[in-house]
Tab-separated table of C-alpha atoms and ligand atoms in Angstrom:
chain	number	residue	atom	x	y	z
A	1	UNK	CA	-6.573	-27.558	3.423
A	2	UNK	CA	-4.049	-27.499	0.592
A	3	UNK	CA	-0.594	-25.914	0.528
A	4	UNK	CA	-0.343	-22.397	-0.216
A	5	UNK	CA	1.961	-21.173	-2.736
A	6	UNK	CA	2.150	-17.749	-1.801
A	7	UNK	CA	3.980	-18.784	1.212
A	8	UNK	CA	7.171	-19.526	-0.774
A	9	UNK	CA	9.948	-17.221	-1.130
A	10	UNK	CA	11.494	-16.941	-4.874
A	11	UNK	CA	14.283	-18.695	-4.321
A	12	UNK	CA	12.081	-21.783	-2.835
A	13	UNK	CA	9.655	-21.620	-5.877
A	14	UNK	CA	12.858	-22.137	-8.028
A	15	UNK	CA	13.158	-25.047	-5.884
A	16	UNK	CA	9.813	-26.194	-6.333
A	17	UNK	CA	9.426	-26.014	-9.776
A	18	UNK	CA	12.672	-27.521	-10.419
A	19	UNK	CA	11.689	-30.120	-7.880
A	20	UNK	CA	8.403	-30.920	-10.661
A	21	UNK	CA	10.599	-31.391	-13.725
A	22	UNK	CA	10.060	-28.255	-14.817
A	23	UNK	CA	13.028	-25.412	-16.183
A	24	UNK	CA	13.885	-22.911	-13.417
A	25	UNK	CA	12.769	-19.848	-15.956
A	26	UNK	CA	8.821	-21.009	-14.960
A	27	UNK	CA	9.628	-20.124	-11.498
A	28	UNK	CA	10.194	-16.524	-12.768
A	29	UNK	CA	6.377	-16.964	-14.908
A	30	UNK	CA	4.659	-18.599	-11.922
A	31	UNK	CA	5.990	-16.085	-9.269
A	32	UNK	CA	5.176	-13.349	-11.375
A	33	UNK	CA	1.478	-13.967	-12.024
A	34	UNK	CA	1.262	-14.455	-8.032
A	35	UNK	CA	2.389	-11.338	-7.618
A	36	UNK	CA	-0.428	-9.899	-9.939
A	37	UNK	CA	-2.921	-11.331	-8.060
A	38	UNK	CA	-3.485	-14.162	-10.657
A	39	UNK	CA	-4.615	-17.532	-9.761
A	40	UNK	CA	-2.393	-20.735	-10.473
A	41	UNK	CA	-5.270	-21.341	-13.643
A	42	UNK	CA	-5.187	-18.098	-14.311
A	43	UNK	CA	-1.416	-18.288	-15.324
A	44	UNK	CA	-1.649	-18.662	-19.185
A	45	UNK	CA	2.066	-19.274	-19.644
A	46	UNK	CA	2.483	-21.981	-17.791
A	47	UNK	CA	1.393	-25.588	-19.681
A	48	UNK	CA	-2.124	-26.984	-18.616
A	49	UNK	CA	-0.135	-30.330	-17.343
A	50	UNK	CA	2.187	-28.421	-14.638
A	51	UNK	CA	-0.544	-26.217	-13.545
A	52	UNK	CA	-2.544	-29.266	-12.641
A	53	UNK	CA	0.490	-30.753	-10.833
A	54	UNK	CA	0.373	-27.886	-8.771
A	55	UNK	CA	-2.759	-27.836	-8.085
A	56	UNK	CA	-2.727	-31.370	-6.772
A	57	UNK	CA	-1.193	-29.736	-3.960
A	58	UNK	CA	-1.457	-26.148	-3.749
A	59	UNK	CA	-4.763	-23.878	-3.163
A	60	UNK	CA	-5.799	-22.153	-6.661
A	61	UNK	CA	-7.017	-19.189	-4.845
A	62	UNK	CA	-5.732	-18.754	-0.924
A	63	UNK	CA	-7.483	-15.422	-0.241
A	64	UNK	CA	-10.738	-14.231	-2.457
A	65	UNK	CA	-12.595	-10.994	-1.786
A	66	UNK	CA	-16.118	-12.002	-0.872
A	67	UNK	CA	-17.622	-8.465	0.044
A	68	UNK	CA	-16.459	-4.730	-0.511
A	69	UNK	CA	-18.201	-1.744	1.479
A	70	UNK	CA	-17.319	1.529	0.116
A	71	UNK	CA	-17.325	4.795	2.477
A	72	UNK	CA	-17.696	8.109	0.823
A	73	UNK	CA	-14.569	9.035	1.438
A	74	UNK	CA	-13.199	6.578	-0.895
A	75	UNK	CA	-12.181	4.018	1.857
A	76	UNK	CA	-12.945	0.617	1.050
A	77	UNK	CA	-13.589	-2.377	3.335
A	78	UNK	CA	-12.576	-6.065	2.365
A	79	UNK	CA	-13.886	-9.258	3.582
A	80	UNK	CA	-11.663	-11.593	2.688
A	81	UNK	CA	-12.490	-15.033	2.417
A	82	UNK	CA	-9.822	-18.244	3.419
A	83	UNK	CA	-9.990	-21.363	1.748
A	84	UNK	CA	-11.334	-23.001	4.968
A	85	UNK	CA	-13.976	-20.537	4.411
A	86	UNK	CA	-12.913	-18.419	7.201
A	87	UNK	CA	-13.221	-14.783	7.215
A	88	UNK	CA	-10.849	-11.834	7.762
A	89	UNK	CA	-11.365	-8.042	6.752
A	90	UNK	CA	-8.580	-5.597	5.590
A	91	UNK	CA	-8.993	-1.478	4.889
A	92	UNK	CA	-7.963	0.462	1.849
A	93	UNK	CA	-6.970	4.062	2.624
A	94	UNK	CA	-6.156	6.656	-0.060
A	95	UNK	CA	-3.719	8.897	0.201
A	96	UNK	CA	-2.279	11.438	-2.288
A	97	UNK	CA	1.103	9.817	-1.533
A	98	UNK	CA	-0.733	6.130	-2.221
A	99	UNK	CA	-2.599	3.427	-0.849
A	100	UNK	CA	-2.136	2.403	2.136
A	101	UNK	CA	-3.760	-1.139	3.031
A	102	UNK	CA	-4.591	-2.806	6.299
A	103	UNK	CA	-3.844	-6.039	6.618
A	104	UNK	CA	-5.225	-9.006	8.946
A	105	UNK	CA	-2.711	-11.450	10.633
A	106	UNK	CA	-4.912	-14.279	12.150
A	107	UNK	CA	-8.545	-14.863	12.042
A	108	UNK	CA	-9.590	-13.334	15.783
A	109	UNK	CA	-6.954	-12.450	18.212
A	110	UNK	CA	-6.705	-13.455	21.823
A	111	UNK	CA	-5.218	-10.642	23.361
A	112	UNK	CA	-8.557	-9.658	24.513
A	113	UNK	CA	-8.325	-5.917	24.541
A	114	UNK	CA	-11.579	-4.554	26.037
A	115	UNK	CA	-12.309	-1.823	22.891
A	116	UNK	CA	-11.760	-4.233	20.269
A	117	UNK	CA	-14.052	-6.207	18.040
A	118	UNK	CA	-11.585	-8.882	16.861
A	119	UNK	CA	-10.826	-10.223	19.883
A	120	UNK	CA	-14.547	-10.976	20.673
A	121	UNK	CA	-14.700	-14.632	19.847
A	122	UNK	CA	-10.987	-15.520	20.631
A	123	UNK	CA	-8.486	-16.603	18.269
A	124	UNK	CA	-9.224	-18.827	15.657
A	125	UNK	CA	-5.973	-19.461	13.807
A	126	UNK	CA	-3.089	-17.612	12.768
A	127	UNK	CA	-2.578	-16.926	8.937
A	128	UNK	CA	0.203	-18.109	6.491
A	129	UNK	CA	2.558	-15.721	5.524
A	130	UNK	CA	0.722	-15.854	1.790
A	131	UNK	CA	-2.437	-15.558	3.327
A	132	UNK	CA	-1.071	-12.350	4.880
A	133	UNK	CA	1.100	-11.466	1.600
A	134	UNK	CA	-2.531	-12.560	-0.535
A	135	UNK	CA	-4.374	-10.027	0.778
A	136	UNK	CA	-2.529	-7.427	-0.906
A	137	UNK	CA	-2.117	-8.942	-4.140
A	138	UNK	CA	-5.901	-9.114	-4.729
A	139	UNK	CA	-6.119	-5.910	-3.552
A	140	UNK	CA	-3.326	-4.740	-6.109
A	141	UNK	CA	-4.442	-6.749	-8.718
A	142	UNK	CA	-8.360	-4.817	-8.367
A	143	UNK	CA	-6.817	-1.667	-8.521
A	144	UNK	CA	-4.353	-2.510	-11.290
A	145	UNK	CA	-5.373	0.669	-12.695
A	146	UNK	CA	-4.293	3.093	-10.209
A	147	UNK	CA	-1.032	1.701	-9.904
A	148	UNK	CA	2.101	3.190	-9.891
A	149	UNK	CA	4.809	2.059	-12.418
A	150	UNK	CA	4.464	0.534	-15.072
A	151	UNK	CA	4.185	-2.522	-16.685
A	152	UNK	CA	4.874	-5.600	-14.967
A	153	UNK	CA	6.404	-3.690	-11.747
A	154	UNK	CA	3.185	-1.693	-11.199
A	155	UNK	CA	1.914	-1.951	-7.851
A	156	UNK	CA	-1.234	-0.023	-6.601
A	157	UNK	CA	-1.026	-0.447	-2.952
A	158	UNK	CA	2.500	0.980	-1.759
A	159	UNK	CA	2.065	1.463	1.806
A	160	UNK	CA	0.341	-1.621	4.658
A	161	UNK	CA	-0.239	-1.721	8.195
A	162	UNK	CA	-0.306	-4.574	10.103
A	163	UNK	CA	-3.165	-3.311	12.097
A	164	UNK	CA	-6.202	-5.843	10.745
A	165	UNK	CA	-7.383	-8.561	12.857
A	166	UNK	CA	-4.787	-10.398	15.254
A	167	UNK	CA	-1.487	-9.731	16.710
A	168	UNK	CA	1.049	-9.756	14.372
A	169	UNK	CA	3.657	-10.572	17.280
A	170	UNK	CA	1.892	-13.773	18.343
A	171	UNK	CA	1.862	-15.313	15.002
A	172	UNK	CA	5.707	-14.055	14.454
A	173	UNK	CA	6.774	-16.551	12.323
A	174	UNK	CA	4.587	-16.203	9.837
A	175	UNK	CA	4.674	-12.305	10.290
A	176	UNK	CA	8.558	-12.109	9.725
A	177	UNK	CA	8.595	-14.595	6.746
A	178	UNK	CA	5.634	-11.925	5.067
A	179	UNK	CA	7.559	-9.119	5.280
A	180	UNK	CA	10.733	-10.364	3.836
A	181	UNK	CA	8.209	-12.104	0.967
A	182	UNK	CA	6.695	-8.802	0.578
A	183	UNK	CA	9.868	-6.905	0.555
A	184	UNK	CA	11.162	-9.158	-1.687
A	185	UNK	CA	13.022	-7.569	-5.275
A	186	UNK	CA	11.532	-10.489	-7.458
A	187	UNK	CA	8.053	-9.686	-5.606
A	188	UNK	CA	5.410	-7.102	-4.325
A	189	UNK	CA	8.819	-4.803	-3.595
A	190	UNK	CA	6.817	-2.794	-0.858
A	191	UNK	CA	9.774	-0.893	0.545
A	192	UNK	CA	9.838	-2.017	4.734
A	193	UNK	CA	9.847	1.789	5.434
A	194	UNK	CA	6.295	1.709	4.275
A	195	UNK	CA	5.197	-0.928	6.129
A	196	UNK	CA	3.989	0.006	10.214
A	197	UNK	CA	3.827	-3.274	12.168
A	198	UNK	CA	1.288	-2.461	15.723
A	199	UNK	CA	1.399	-4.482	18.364
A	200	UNK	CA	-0.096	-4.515	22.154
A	201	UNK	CA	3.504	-4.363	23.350
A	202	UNK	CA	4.947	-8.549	23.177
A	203	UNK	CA	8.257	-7.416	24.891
A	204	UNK	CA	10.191	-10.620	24.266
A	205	UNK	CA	9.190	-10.163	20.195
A	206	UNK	CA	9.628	-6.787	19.750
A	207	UNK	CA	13.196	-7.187	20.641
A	208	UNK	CA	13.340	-10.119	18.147
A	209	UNK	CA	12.070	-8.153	15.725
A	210	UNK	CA	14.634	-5.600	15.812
A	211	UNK	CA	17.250	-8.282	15.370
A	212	UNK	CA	15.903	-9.176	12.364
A	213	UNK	CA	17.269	-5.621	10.553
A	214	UNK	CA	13.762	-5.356	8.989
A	215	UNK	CA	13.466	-1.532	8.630
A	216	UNK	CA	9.977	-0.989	9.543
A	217	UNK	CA	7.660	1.421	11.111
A	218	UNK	CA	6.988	-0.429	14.863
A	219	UNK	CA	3.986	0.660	16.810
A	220	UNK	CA	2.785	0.488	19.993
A	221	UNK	CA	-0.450	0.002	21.456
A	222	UNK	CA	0.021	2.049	24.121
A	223	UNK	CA	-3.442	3.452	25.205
A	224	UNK	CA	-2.458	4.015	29.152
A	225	UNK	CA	-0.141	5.919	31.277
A	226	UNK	CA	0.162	3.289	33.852
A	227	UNK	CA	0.289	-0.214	34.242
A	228	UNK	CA	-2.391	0.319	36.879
A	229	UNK	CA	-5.152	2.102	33.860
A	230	UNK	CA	-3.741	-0.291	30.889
A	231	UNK	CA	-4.370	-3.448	32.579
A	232	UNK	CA	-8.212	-2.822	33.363
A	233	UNK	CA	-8.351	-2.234	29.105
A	234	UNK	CA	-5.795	-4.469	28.049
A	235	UNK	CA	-4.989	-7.803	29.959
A	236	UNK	CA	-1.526	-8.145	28.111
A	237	UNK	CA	-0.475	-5.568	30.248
A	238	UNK	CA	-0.496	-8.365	33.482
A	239	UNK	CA	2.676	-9.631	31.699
A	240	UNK	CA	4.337	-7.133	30.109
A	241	UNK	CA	4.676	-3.332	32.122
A	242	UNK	CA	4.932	0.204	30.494
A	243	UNK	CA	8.419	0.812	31.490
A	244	UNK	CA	9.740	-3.177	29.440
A	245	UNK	CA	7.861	-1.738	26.454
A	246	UNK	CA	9.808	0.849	26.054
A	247	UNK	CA	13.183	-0.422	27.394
A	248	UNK	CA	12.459	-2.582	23.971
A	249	UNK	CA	11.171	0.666	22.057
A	250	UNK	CA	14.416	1.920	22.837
A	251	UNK	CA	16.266	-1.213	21.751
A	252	UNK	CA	14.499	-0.805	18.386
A	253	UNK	CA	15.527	2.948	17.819
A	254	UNK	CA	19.178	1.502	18.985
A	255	UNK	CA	18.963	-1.227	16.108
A	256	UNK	CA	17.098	-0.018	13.764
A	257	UNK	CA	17.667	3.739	14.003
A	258	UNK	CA	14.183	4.375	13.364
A	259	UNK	CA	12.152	6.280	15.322
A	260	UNK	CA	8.833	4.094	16.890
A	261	UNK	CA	5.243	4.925	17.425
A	262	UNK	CA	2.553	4.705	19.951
A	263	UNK	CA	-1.145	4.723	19.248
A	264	UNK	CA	-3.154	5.711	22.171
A	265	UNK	CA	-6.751	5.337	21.627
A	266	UNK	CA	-9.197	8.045	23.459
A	267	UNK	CA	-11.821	6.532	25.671
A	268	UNK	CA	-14.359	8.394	27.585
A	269	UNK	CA	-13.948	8.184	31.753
A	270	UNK	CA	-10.557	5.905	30.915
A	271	UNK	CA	-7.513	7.474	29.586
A	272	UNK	CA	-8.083	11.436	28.432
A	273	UNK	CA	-8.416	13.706	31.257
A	274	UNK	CA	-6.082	16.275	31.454
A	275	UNK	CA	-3.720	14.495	34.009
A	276	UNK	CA	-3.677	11.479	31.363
A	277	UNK	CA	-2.180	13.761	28.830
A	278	UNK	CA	0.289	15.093	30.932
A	279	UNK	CA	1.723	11.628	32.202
A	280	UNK	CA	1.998	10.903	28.466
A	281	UNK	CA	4.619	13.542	28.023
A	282	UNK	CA	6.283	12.672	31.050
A	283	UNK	CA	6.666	9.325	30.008
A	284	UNK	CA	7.697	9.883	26.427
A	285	UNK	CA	9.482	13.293	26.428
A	286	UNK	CA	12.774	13.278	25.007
A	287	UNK	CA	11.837	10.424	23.315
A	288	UNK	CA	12.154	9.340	19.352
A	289	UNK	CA	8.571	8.657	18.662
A	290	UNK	CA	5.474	9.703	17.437
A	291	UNK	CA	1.978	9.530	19.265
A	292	UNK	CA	-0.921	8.872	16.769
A	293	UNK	CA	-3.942	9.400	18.592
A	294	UNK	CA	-7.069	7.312	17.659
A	295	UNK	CA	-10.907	7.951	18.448
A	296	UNK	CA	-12.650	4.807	19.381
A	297	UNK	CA	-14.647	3.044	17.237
A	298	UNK	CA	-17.410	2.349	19.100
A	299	UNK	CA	-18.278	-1.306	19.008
A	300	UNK	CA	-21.508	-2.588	19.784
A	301	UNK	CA	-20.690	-5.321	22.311
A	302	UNK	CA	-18.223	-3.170	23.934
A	303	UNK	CA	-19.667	-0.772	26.851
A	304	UNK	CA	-16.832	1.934	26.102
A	305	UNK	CA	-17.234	5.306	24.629
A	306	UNK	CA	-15.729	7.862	22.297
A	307	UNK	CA	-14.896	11.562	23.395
A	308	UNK	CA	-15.889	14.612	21.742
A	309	UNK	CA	-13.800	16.061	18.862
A	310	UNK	CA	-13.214	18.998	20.806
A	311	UNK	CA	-11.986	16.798	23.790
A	312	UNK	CA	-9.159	14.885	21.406
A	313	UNK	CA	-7.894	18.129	20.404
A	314	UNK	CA	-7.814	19.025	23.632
A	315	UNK	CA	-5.948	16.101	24.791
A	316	UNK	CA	-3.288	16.699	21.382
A	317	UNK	CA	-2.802	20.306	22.723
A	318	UNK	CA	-1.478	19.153	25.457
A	319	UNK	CA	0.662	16.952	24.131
A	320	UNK	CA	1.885	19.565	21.579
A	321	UNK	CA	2.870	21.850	24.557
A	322	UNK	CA	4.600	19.795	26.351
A	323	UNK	CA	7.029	18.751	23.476
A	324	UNK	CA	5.959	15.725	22.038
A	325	UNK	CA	5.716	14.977	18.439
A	326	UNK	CA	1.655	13.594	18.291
A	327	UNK	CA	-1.274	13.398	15.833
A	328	UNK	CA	-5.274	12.876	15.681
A	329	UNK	CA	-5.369	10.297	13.172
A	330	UNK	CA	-8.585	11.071	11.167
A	331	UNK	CA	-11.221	9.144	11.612
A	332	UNK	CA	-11.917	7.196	8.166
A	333	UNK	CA	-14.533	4.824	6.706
A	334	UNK	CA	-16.462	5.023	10.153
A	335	UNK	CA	-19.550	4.705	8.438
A	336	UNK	CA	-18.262	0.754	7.208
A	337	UNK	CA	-17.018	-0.578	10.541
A	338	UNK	CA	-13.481	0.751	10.283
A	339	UNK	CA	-12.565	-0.435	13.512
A	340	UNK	CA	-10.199	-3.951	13.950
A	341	UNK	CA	-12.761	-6.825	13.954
A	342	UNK	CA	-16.404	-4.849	13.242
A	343	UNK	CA	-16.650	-6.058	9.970
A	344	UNK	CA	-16.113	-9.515	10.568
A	345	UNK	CA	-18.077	-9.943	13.893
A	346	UNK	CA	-21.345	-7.966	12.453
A	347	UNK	CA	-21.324	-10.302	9.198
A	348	UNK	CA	-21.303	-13.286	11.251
A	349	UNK	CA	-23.717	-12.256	13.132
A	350	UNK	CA	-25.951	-10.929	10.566
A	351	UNK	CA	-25.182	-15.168	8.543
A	352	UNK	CA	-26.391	-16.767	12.220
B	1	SAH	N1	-2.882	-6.352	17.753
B	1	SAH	C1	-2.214	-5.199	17.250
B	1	SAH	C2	-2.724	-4.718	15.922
B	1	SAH	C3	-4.187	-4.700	15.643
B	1	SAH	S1	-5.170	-3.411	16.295
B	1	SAH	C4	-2.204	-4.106	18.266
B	1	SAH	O1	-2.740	-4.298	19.344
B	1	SAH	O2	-1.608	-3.076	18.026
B	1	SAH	C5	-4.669	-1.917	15.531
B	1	SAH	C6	-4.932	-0.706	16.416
B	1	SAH	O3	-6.343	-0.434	16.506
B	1	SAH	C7	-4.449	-0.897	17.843
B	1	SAH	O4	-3.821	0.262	18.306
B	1	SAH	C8	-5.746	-1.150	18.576
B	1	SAH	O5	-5.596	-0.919	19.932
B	1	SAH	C9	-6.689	-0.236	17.855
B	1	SAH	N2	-8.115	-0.523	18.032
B	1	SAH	C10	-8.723	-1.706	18.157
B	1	SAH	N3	-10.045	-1.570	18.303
B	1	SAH	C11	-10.292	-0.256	18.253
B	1	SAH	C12	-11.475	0.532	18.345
B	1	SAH	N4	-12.662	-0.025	18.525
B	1	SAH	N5	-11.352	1.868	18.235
B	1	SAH	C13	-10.143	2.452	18.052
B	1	SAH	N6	-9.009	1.771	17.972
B	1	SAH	C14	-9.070	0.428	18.061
């Protein structure tokens, strides 16, 4: 596989392109078409003869859309195609505040949480920071039109979640060099309060993260009340228990002085009785953070089941009384595998 420019920060593409013979103003043509979703070709200010250097070495195209599934709500799904031909999917929600865009950090994920589809065939690799950062810019650069701004600022998506495929925490390298690429003034200048990073709770990187003064939205996958229940869904838990997670959540708020979130996904027989819902609030009252709760997405190879509507708001009630700041996150683009993973694992199925 080639080199992938999107990987580079601004101030090492001035280095690159000075590096070729070339003035440091092209830096400033090249990074700009990047950002607009262009591909190296596709760059018409830059000479044929540089564009050809570059693409001795560096991928014309890192991340193309192969499929889009619309839902009627106006969600779209991606498949996103890798230039080794792998496959990773990312979700376009609209808001009246924006777009908010969910974004894949490696192809598969070996946390090997029992609800989720992405996890189903391991992990396959993790993703470059401009394969992460790529994703949105061909998202941006199909919805040019609905973008906000103007001109050559314009940017269409202004809110992501690191909530696609993978876990952004084991492929933290990559992850951190993204978000200050994606941050960055000269780039896709997504502001890091709009950005939500989830992760099933990687104690050691969480408080990394929060040393790295990146002002972002962390969430946890929380989805238990005990290390006893979260371990039989989610086998991270063996290593890391409830009580480190938020020792660390705490260490965030300290840091960062933003308040954190859990998610807590409802599954039938597992985690949503009554009693669940009150040892939520007794672990997290008094506590700066949100709850988001999530139905499952019911995947096919997965035994587990969703609860009844009136069940979740049942469960939120609870919450609500007993202090804590929560929400039902509604359920969106159900209808095109809107769960982590579906998307990917039906298609290659359906290729096989
Ligand atoms: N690895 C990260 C981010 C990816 S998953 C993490 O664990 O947080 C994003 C969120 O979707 C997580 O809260 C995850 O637990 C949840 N999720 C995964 N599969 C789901 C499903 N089938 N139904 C509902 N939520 C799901």
């Amino acid at each position: 596989m080639k080199k992938i420019l999107q990987d580079l920060s601004y101030a090492e593409m001035e280095g690159l392109v000075l590096s070729l013979g070339e003035k440091k103003f092209r830096a400033k043509q090249l990074y700009e078409g990047l950002t607009q979703g262009k591909t190296i070709d596709g760059i018409t200010s830059l000479s044929k003869a540089f564009k050809e250097k570059l693409l001795e070495v560096y991928e014309n195209q890192p991340v193309k859309i192969s499929e889009t599934f619309y839902a009627q709500d106006g969600t779209e799904k991606y498949l996103f195609e890798l230039a080794d031909g792998n496959l990773v999917e990312g979700v376009l929600m609209k808001y009246k505040y924006g777009y908010t865009q969910c974004v894949s950090t490696q192809v598969g994920c070996r946390m090997g949480c029992k609800f989720c589809a992405s996890t189903l065939g391991g992990l396959v690799r993790n993703l470059t920071a401009g394969e992460i950062l790529s994703q949105i810019l061909v998202v941006n650069a199909l919805h040019k039109k609905d973008a906000e701004g103007d001109g050559k600022t314009a940017r269409a998506v202004t809110n992501i979640v690191l909530m696609g495929s993978g876990e952004p925490l084991d492929n933290y390298d990559e992850v951190v060099k993204f978000l200050k690429n994606v941050t960055a003034e000269e780039g896709a200048r997504i502001s890091a309060r709009n950005i939500s990073l989830s992760t099933c709770g990687i104690v050691p990187k969480m408080y990394r993260l929060a040393d790295e003064g990146i002002p972002l939205n962390l969430t946890v996958s929380l989805h238990a009340t005990s290390d006893e229940d979260r371990v039989r869904t989610m086998p991270v838990a063996k290593a890391y228990k409830i009580e480190e997670i938020l020792k660390a959540c705490a260490y965030y708020f300290q840091k960062t002085g933003r308040r954190y979130y859990f998610e807590y996904t409802l599954i039938d027989g597992e985690n949503c009785d009554e009693e669940h819902a009150k040892a939520l609030v007794a672990l997290l009252k008094g506590k700066p953070c949100h709850v988001n709760l999530i139905r499952l997405n019911e995947v096919k190879e997965r035994e587990l089941k969703s609860i009844s509507d009136k069940a979740a708001y049942r469960f939120l009630g609870v919450l609500e009384k007993g202090g804590l700041s929560a929400t039902l996150r509604r359920q969106i683009g159900v209808e095109i595998g809107g769960a982590c993973g579906q998307l990917r694992a039906s298609y290659i199925e359906e290729k096989r």
